[in-house]
CSV table of C-alpha atoms and ligand atoms in Angstrom, one decimal:
chain,number,residue,atom,x,y,z
A,1,MET,CA,-34.2,7.5,9.1
A,2,ALA,CA,-34.3,10.6,6.9
A,3,GLY,CA,-34.2,13.6,9.3
A,4,ASP,CA,-31.7,11.8,11.6
A,5,ASN,CA,-29.2,12.3,8.9
A,6,GLY,CA,-27.2,15.6,8.4
A,7,ALA,CA,-27.5,15.9,4.7
A,8,ALA,CA,-31.2,15.0,4.7
A,9,GLY,CA,-32.4,16.9,7.8
A,10,GLY,CA,-30.3,20.1,7.6
A,11,ALA,CA,-28.2,19.2,10.7
A,12,ARG,CA,-24.5,18.8,10.3
A,13,PRO,CA,-23.5,15.2,9.5
A,14,ARG,CA,-21.5,13.3,12.1
A,15,ALA,CA,-18.0,12.1,11.1
A,16,TYR,CA,-15.6,9.9,13.0
A,17,LEU,CA,-11.9,9.9,12.3
A,18,THR,CA,-10.1,6.8,13.4
A,19,ARG,CA,-6.7,8.6,14.0
A,20,ALA,CA,-5.5,12.1,14.7
A,21,LEU,CA,-4.9,13.6,11.3
A,22,PRO,CA,-2.8,16.6,10.1
A,23,GLU,CA,-4.6,19.8,11.0
A,24,GLU,CA,-5.2,20.8,7.4
A,25,ALA,CA,-7.2,17.5,6.8
A,26,ARG,CA,-9.0,17.7,10.1
A,27,GLN,CA,-10.2,21.2,9.3
A,28,VAL,CA,-11.8,20.0,6.1
A,29,VAL,CA,-14.0,17.7,8.1
A,30,ALA,CA,-14.5,20.1,11.0
A,31,ALA,CA,-15.8,22.8,8.6
A,32,ALA,CA,-18.7,20.6,7.4
A,33,CYS,CA,-19.3,18.0,10.1
A,34,ASP,CA,-19.7,17.4,13.7
A,35,LEU,CA,-16.5,15.6,14.5
A,36,ALA,CA,-15.4,12.9,16.8
A,37,GLU,CA,-12.0,11.4,16.6
A,38,TRP,CA,-9.5,8.9,18.1
A,39,ASN,CA,-7.0,11.3,19.6
A,40,SER,CA,-3.7,9.5,18.8
A,41,GLU,CA,-1.5,9.9,15.8
A,42,SER,CA,0.6,6.8,16.4
A,43,SER,CA,-1.8,4.2,18.0
A,44,PRO,CA,-4.8,2.7,16.2
A,45,VAL,CA,-8.1,3.0,17.9
A,46,PRO,CA,-8.8,-0.2,19.9
A,47,ARG,CA,-11.4,-2.3,18.3
A,48,ASP,CA,-14.0,-2.0,21.1
A,49,GLU,CA,-13.6,1.7,21.1
A,50,LEU,CA,-14.0,1.9,17.4
A,51,LEU,CA,-17.2,-0.1,17.4
A,52,ARG,CA,-18.6,2.1,20.1
A,53,ALA,CA,-17.5,5.3,18.5
A,54,VAL,CA,-19.0,4.7,15.1
A,55,HIS,CA,-22.5,4.1,16.4
A,56,ASP,CA,-23.8,7.5,15.5
A,57,ALA,CA,-21.4,8.3,12.6
A,58,ASP,CA,-22.8,9.1,9.2
A,59,GLY,CA,-19.3,8.7,7.8
A,60,VAL,CA,-16.0,7.3,9.0
A,61,LEU,CA,-12.4,8.2,7.9
A,62,THR,CA,-10.4,5.0,8.2
A,63,LEU,CA,-6.7,4.0,7.9
A,64,LEU,CA,-5.3,0.7,6.6
A,65,THR,CA,-4.9,-0.4,10.3
A,66,ASP,CA,-8.8,-0.4,10.7
A,67,ARG,CA,-10.7,-3.5,9.7
A,68,VAL,CA,-13.9,-2.5,8.0
A,69,ASP,CA,-16.1,-5.6,7.9
A,70,GLU,CA,-19.6,-6.8,8.7
A,71,GLN,CA,-19.0,-6.3,12.4
A,72,PHE,CA,-18.0,-2.7,11.8
A,73,LEU,CA,-21.0,-2.1,9.6
A,74,ASP,CA,-23.3,-3.6,12.2
A,75,ALA,CA,-21.9,-1.2,14.7
A,76,ALA,CA,-22.3,1.8,12.4
A,77,PRO,CA,-25.9,1.6,11.3
A,78,LYS,CA,-26.0,5.2,10.0
A,79,CYS,CA,-22.7,5.1,8.1
A,80,ARG,CA,-23.0,6.0,4.4
A,81,VAL,CA,-19.4,6.5,3.6
A,82,VAL,CA,-16.0,5.0,4.5
A,83,ALA,CA,-13.2,7.2,3.4
A,84,ASN,CA,-10.0,5.1,3.5
A,85,MET,CA,-6.7,7.1,3.8
A,86,ALA,CA,-4.8,4.8,1.4
A,87,VAL,CA,-4.9,3.8,-2.2
A,88,GLY,CA,-5.2,0.1,-1.2
A,89,TYR,CA,-8.3,-1.0,0.5
A,90,ASP,CA,-7.7,-4.7,1.4
A,91,ASN,CA,-8.6,-3.7,5.0
A,92,VAL,CA,-12.2,-3.2,3.8
A,93,ASP,CA,-14.8,-5.8,2.9
A,94,LEU,CA,-15.9,-4.1,-0.3
A,95,GLU,CA,-18.5,-6.6,-1.1
A,96,ALA,CA,-20.2,-6.0,2.3
A,97,LEU,CA,-20.1,-2.2,1.9
A,98,THR,CA,-21.6,-2.4,-1.6
A,99,ARG,CA,-24.3,-4.7,-0.5
A,100,ARG,CA,-25.3,-2.3,2.2
A,101,GLY,CA,-25.1,0.7,0.0
A,102,VAL,CA,-22.1,2.2,1.8
A,103,LEU,CA,-19.7,4.2,-0.4
A,104,LEU,CA,-16.0,3.4,-0.2
A,105,THR,CA,-13.4,6.0,-1.3
A,106,ASN,CA,-9.6,5.8,-1.4
A,107,THR,CA,-6.7,8.2,-2.1
A,108,PRO,CA,-5.0,7.3,-5.4
A,109,ASP,CA,-2.7,9.6,-7.5
A,110,VAL,CA,-1.4,11.8,-4.6
A,111,LEU,CA,1.0,9.1,-3.5
A,112,THR,CA,2.2,7.7,-6.8
A,113,GLU,CA,5.5,9.5,-7.2
A,114,THR,CA,6.4,9.3,-3.5
A,115,THR,CA,5.8,5.5,-3.5
A,116,ALA,CA,7.8,5.1,-6.7
A,117,ASP,CA,10.7,6.9,-5.0
A,118,LEU,CA,10.6,4.5,-2.1
A,119,VAL,CA,10.7,1.5,-4.5
A,120,TRP,CA,13.8,3.0,-6.0
A,121,ALA,CA,15.3,3.6,-2.6
A,122,LEU,CA,14.8,-0.1,-1.8
A,123,MET,CA,16.2,-1.2,-5.1
A,124,LEU,CA,19.3,0.9,-4.7
A,125,ALA,CA,19.8,0.3,-1.0
A,126,THR,CA,19.4,-3.4,-1.4
A,127,ALA,CA,21.5,-3.9,-4.5
A,128,ARG,CA,24.3,-1.7,-3.1
A,129,ARG,CA,24.1,-2.9,0.5
A,130,ILE,CA,23.7,0.5,1.9
A,131,VAL,CA,22.2,-0.6,5.2
A,132,GLU,CA,24.8,-3.3,5.7
A,133,GLY,CA,27.5,-0.7,5.0
A,134,SER,CA,26.1,1.7,7.5
A,135,ASP,CA,25.7,-1.0,10.1
A,136,ALA,CA,29.3,-2.1,9.5
A,137,ILE,CA,30.6,1.4,10.4
A,138,ARG,CA,28.5,1.6,13.5
A,139,ALA,CA,29.7,-1.9,14.5
A,140,ASN,CA,33.4,-0.8,13.9
A,141,ALA,CA,33.6,-3.5,11.3
A,142,TRP,CA,35.1,-1.5,8.5
A,143,GLY,CA,38.7,-2.9,8.5
A,144,ALA,CA,40.1,-1.3,5.3
A,145,TRP,CA,39.1,-0.6,1.7
A,146,SER,CA,39.2,-4.1,0.2
A,147,PRO,CA,38.5,-5.1,-3.4
A,148,MET,CA,35.4,-7.1,-2.8
A,149,PHE,CA,34.2,-5.7,0.6
A,150,LEU,CA,30.3,-5.3,0.5
A,151,THR,CA,30.1,-5.6,-3.2
A,152,GLY,CA,26.6,-5.6,-4.6
A,153,TYR,CA,25.0,-5.6,-8.1
A,154,ASP,CA,24.6,-2.8,-10.6
A,155,VAL,CA,21.3,-1.1,-11.0
A,156,TYR,CA,22.4,0.8,-14.1
A,157,GLY,CA,22.0,-1.3,-17.3
A,158,SER,CA,20.2,-4.2,-15.6
A,159,THR,CA,16.7,-5.6,-16.3
A,160,LEU,CA,13.7,-4.5,-14.3
A,161,GLY,CA,10.6,-6.7,-14.1
A,162,LEU,CA,7.5,-5.1,-12.8
A,163,VAL,CA,4.7,-7.3,-11.5
A,164,GLY,CA,1.8,-5.0,-11.5
A,165,ALA,CA,1.8,-2.0,-13.9
A,166,GLY,CA,-0.6,0.5,-12.5
A,167,ARG,CA,0.1,4.1,-11.7
A,168,ILE,CA,3.0,3.4,-9.3
A,169,GLY,CA,4.5,0.7,-11.6
A,170,THR,CA,4.4,3.2,-14.5
A,171,ALA,CA,6.2,5.9,-12.3
A,172,VAL,CA,8.8,3.3,-11.3
A,173,ALA,CA,9.3,2.4,-15.0
A,174,ARG,CA,9.8,6.1,-15.9
A,175,ARG,CA,12.7,6.4,-13.4
A,176,ALA,CA,14.2,3.2,-14.9
A,177,GLN,CA,14.8,5.0,-18.2
A,178,GLY,CA,17.4,7.2,-16.5
A,179,PHE,CA,19.2,4.1,-15.3
A,180,GLY,CA,19.5,2.6,-18.8
A,181,MET,CA,17.5,-0.4,-17.8
A,182,THR,CA,15.7,-3.0,-19.9
A,183,LEU,CA,12.1,-3.0,-18.8
A,184,CYS,CA,9.6,-5.8,-18.8
A,185,TYR,CA,6.3,-6.2,-16.9
A,186,HIS,CA,3.5,-8.6,-16.1
A,187,ASN,CA,0.0,-7.4,-15.4
A,188,ARG,CA,-3.6,-8.7,-15.6
A,189,ASN,CA,-3.9,-6.8,-18.8
A,190,ARG,CA,-1.4,-5.4,-21.2
A,191,VAL,CA,-0.7,-1.6,-20.8
A,192,PRO,CA,-0.1,-0.1,-24.2
A,193,ALA,CA,0.5,3.4,-22.8
A,194,LEU,CA,3.3,2.0,-20.6
A,195,GLU,CA,4.8,0.1,-23.5
A,196,ALA,CA,4.7,3.2,-25.7
A,197,GLU,CA,6.2,5.5,-23.2
A,198,THR,CA,8.9,3.4,-21.7
A,199,GLY,CA,9.5,0.6,-24.2
A,200,ALA,CA,8.5,-2.0,-21.5
A,201,GLU,CA,7.8,-5.4,-22.9
A,202,TYR,CA,5.0,-7.7,-21.7
A,203,ARG,CA,6.2,-11.0,-20.2
A,204,SER,CA,4.5,-14.1,-18.8
A,205,PHE,CA,4.9,-14.1,-15.0
A,206,GLU,CA,7.3,-17.0,-15.2
A,207,ARG,CA,9.5,-15.5,-17.9
A,208,LEU,CA,9.7,-12.2,-16.0
A,209,LEU,CA,10.9,-14.1,-12.9
A,210,ARG,CA,13.6,-15.9,-14.8
A,211,GLU,CA,14.9,-13.0,-16.8
A,212,SER,CA,14.8,-10.0,-14.4
A,213,ASP,CA,17.6,-8.7,-12.2
A,214,PHE,CA,15.1,-6.7,-10.2
A,215,ILE,CA,11.6,-8.0,-9.6
A,216,VAL,CA,9.3,-5.3,-8.2
A,217,CYS,CA,5.9,-6.3,-6.8
A,218,LEU,CA,3.2,-3.7,-7.0
A,219,VAL,CA,0.0,-5.6,-7.3
A,220,PRO,CA,-3.0,-4.9,-5.1
A,221,LEU,CA,-3.9,-7.6,-2.5
A,222,THR,CA,-6.8,-9.6,-3.8
A,223,GLU,CA,-7.9,-13.3,-3.6
A,224,GLN,CA,-5.9,-13.8,-6.9
A,225,THR,CA,-2.7,-12.2,-5.7
A,226,CYS,CA,-2.6,-13.5,-2.1
A,227,GLY,CA,0.5,-15.8,-1.9
A,228,LEU,CA,1.5,-15.0,-5.4
A,229,PHE,CA,5.2,-15.2,-4.5
A,230,GLY,CA,6.2,-18.5,-2.8
A,231,ALA,CA,9.0,-21.0,-2.9
A,232,ALA,CA,8.4,-22.0,-6.5
A,233,GLU,CA,8.6,-18.4,-7.7
A,234,PHE,CA,11.7,-17.5,-5.7
A,235,ALA,CA,13.4,-20.7,-7.1
A,236,MET,CA,12.8,-19.3,-10.6
A,237,MET,CA,14.6,-16.1,-9.9
A,238,LYS,CA,18.3,-15.5,-10.8
A,239,PRO,CA,20.7,-16.2,-7.9
A,240,THR,CA,21.7,-12.5,-8.3
A,241,ALA,CA,18.2,-11.2,-8.4
A,242,VAL,CA,16.8,-8.5,-6.0
A,243,PHE,CA,13.2,-8.9,-5.1
A,244,VAL,CA,11.3,-5.8,-3.9
A,245,ASN,CA,7.8,-5.8,-2.4
A,246,ALA,CA,6.0,-2.4,-1.9
A,247,ALA,CA,2.5,-3.7,-2.4
A,248,ARG,CA,1.0,-5.7,0.5
A,249,GLY,CA,2.7,-8.3,2.7
A,250,PRO,CA,0.3,-11.2,2.1
A,251,VAL,CA,1.2,-11.2,-1.7
A,252,VAL,CA,4.3,-13.0,-0.5
A,253,ARG,CA,4.5,-16.2,1.5
A,254,GLU,CA,6.8,-14.8,4.0
A,255,ALA,CA,8.1,-18.0,5.5
A,256,ASP,CA,9.1,-19.1,1.9
A,257,LEU,CA,10.9,-15.8,1.4
A,258,VAL,CA,12.8,-16.1,4.6
A,259,GLU,CA,13.9,-19.6,3.5
A,260,ALA,CA,14.8,-18.4,0.0
A,261,LEU,CA,16.9,-15.5,1.3
A,262,ARG,CA,18.7,-17.9,3.6
A,263,ARG,CA,19.6,-20.0,0.6
A,264,GLY,CA,20.5,-16.9,-1.4
A,265,ARG,CA,18.0,-17.1,-4.2
A,266,PRO,CA,16.9,-14.4,-4.7
A,267,TRP,CA,20.2,-12.8,-3.7
A,268,ALA,CA,18.4,-10.1,-1.6
A,269,ALA,CA,15.1,-8.4,-0.9
A,270,GLY,CA,13.9,-4.9,-0.2
A,271,LEU,CA,10.6,-5.0,1.7
A,272,ASP,CA,8.3,-2.2,2.7
A,273,VAL,CA,5.4,-4.4,3.7
A,274,PHE,CA,4.9,-7.6,5.7
A,275,GLU,CA,2.4,-10.4,6.2
A,276,ARG,CA,1.4,-9.1,9.7
A,277,GLU,CA,2.4,-5.5,10.5
A,278,PRO,CA,4.0,-4.2,12.6
A,279,ILE,CA,7.1,-6.5,12.8
A,280,GLY,CA,10.0,-6.0,15.2
A,281,ALA,CA,13.5,-7.2,15.9
A,282,ASP,CA,12.4,-10.7,16.7
A,283,HIS,CA,11.0,-11.3,13.1
A,284,PRO,CA,13.1,-13.8,11.1
A,285,LEU,CA,13.6,-11.2,8.3
A,286,ALA,CA,15.3,-8.9,10.8
A,287,ALA,CA,18.1,-11.4,11.2
A,288,LEU,CA,18.9,-11.6,7.5
A,289,PRO,CA,21.6,-9.2,6.2
A,290,ASN,CA,20.3,-9.6,2.7
A,291,ALA,CA,16.8,-8.2,3.6
A,292,THR,CA,16.4,-4.5,3.6
A,293,ILE,CA,13.3,-3.9,5.7
A,294,VAL,CA,11.5,-0.6,6.3
A,295,PRO,CA,8.2,-0.1,8.1
A,296,HIS,CA,5.6,0.5,5.4
A,297,LEU,CA,7.0,3.9,4.4
A,298,GLY,CA,5.9,3.9,0.7
A,299,SER,CA,3.9,7.1,0.9
A,300,ALA,CA,5.7,8.6,4.0
A,301,THR,CA,6.6,12.1,3.1
A,302,VAL,CA,5.1,15.1,4.9
A,303,ARG,CA,3.6,16.4,1.7
A,304,THR,CA,2.1,13.1,0.5
A,305,ARG,CA,0.7,12.0,3.9
A,306,THR,CA,-0.9,15.4,4.3
A,307,ALA,CA,-2.3,15.2,0.8
A,308,MET,CA,-3.7,11.7,1.4
A,309,ALA,CA,-5.3,12.8,4.7
A,310,THR,CA,-6.8,15.9,3.0
A,311,LEU,CA,-8.1,13.9,0.0
A,312,ALA,CA,-9.7,11.4,2.3
A,313,ALA,CA,-11.3,14.2,4.2
A,314,ARG,CA,-12.6,15.8,1.0
A,315,ASN,CA,-14.0,12.4,-0.1
A,316,LEU,CA,-15.8,12.0,3.3
A,317,VAL,CA,-17.2,15.5,3.3
A,318,ALA,CA,-18.4,15.4,-0.3
A,319,ALA,CA,-20.2,12.1,0.3
A,320,LEU,CA,-21.9,13.5,3.4
A,321,THR,CA,-22.9,16.8,2.0
A,322,GLY,CA,-24.4,15.8,-1.4
A,323,GLY,CA,-21.2,16.6,-3.3
A,324,LYS,CA,-19.3,14.4,-5.7
A,325,PRO,CA,-16.5,12.5,-3.9
A,326,PRO,CA,-13.3,12.6,-6.0
A,327,ASN,CA,-12.4,9.0,-5.5
A,328,PRO,CA,-15.4,6.6,-5.3
A,329,VAL,CA,-14.4,2.9,-5.3
A,330,ASN,CA,-17.9,1.4,-5.5
A,331,ARG,CA,-19.8,4.0,-7.6
A,332,ALA,CA,-23.1,2.1,-7.4
A,333,ALA,CA,-23.1,2.4,-3.6
A,334,ASN,CA,-22.4,6.1,-4.1
A,335,GLN,CA,-25.4,6.6,-6.2
A,336,ALA,CA,-27.5,4.6,-3.7
A,337,ALA,CA,-26.3,6.7,-0.9
A,338,GLN,CA,-27.0,9.9,-2.7
A,339,THR,CA,-30.5,9.0,-3.8
A,340,SER,CA,-31.6,7.5,-0.5
A,341,GLU,CA,-30.3,10.5,1.4
A,342,GLY,CA,-29.3,8.2,4.2
A,343,SER,CA,-32.7,6.6,4.6
A,344,LYS,CA,-31.5,3.2,3.3
A,345,SER,CA,-32.7,0.1,5.1
A,346,ARG,CA,-30.3,-2.8,5.7
B,401,DGY,C1,-1.6,2.7,0.5
B,401,DGY,O1,-2.0,3.9,0.2
B,401,DGY,O2,-2.2,1.8,0.1
B,401,DGY,C2,-0.2,2.6,1.1
B,401,DGY,O3,0.1,1.3,1.4
B,401,DGY,C3,-0.1,3.5,2.2
B,401,DGY,O4,0.3,4.7,1.6
């Protein structure tokens, strides 16, 4: 197959973008590749169209709404790199990519602070009932200032328990220092740097659930974390606890969470992610006043989404032009892709 391939044969590599991207990012790809793209910013490319469109692609820039699995790889026989525009890559069958020598890249770092801000927005909005308050005004339900009207719980001086202490968890912990919080965390491994910088103390999962006023979930979705929070875990939380999930929906057993919120333990939840996205007004969580729900907005600022798209584009182009992609996920596949110059067999 060498010679069909841009990098090997001198022709420009072919890239497919599964969504309309900010122009800055698009230009990065267009400058180095022959470009095809799904021309909508808001609607994912339909599966049939995706499978047709990737047939000739040497590399594909994907979003978390695209399933990259064996079927995708079968449909994309020339594909050497999948550049996912997200730090998470649970939409990708990493094992299948690696087996076939296809590089996966992601977009870490550029979204860390923005996502930590969103976690804090959820913590504050949920604990202080901001959305309920705003809805009350819009529904003409603000009778008079009353001693206990829409009272919530203090963030300042409370205990924050982080489940998952990677880059975003660390950024959340730094902000907690300004709120005089006691910090604890649970993670696969202890994180001495986090402990040294913020004074966070390591806790068993169970102890963290029992002791924290705010429980913030930031673990990646893996076989081990799928369904991590269910009825038993919610029952361990304080009746005044606020649970926040800004990781991935399936880390939580959503039906259990709905039931737990109906019973009032935890007291409330702030959620950026859901088991099956998107959700709408008919979702059971939408009927619960103690659920603050937002549509997967963790990284959603103009600057950060542009940076993510541009970084994904740079990863794609580097992998297709013999450069060094900034964010390889499966390095072995990268080396294979580079040395075979696209002539790998499947
Ligand atoms: C990610 O990057 O994984 C987020 O969920 C989207 O920013």
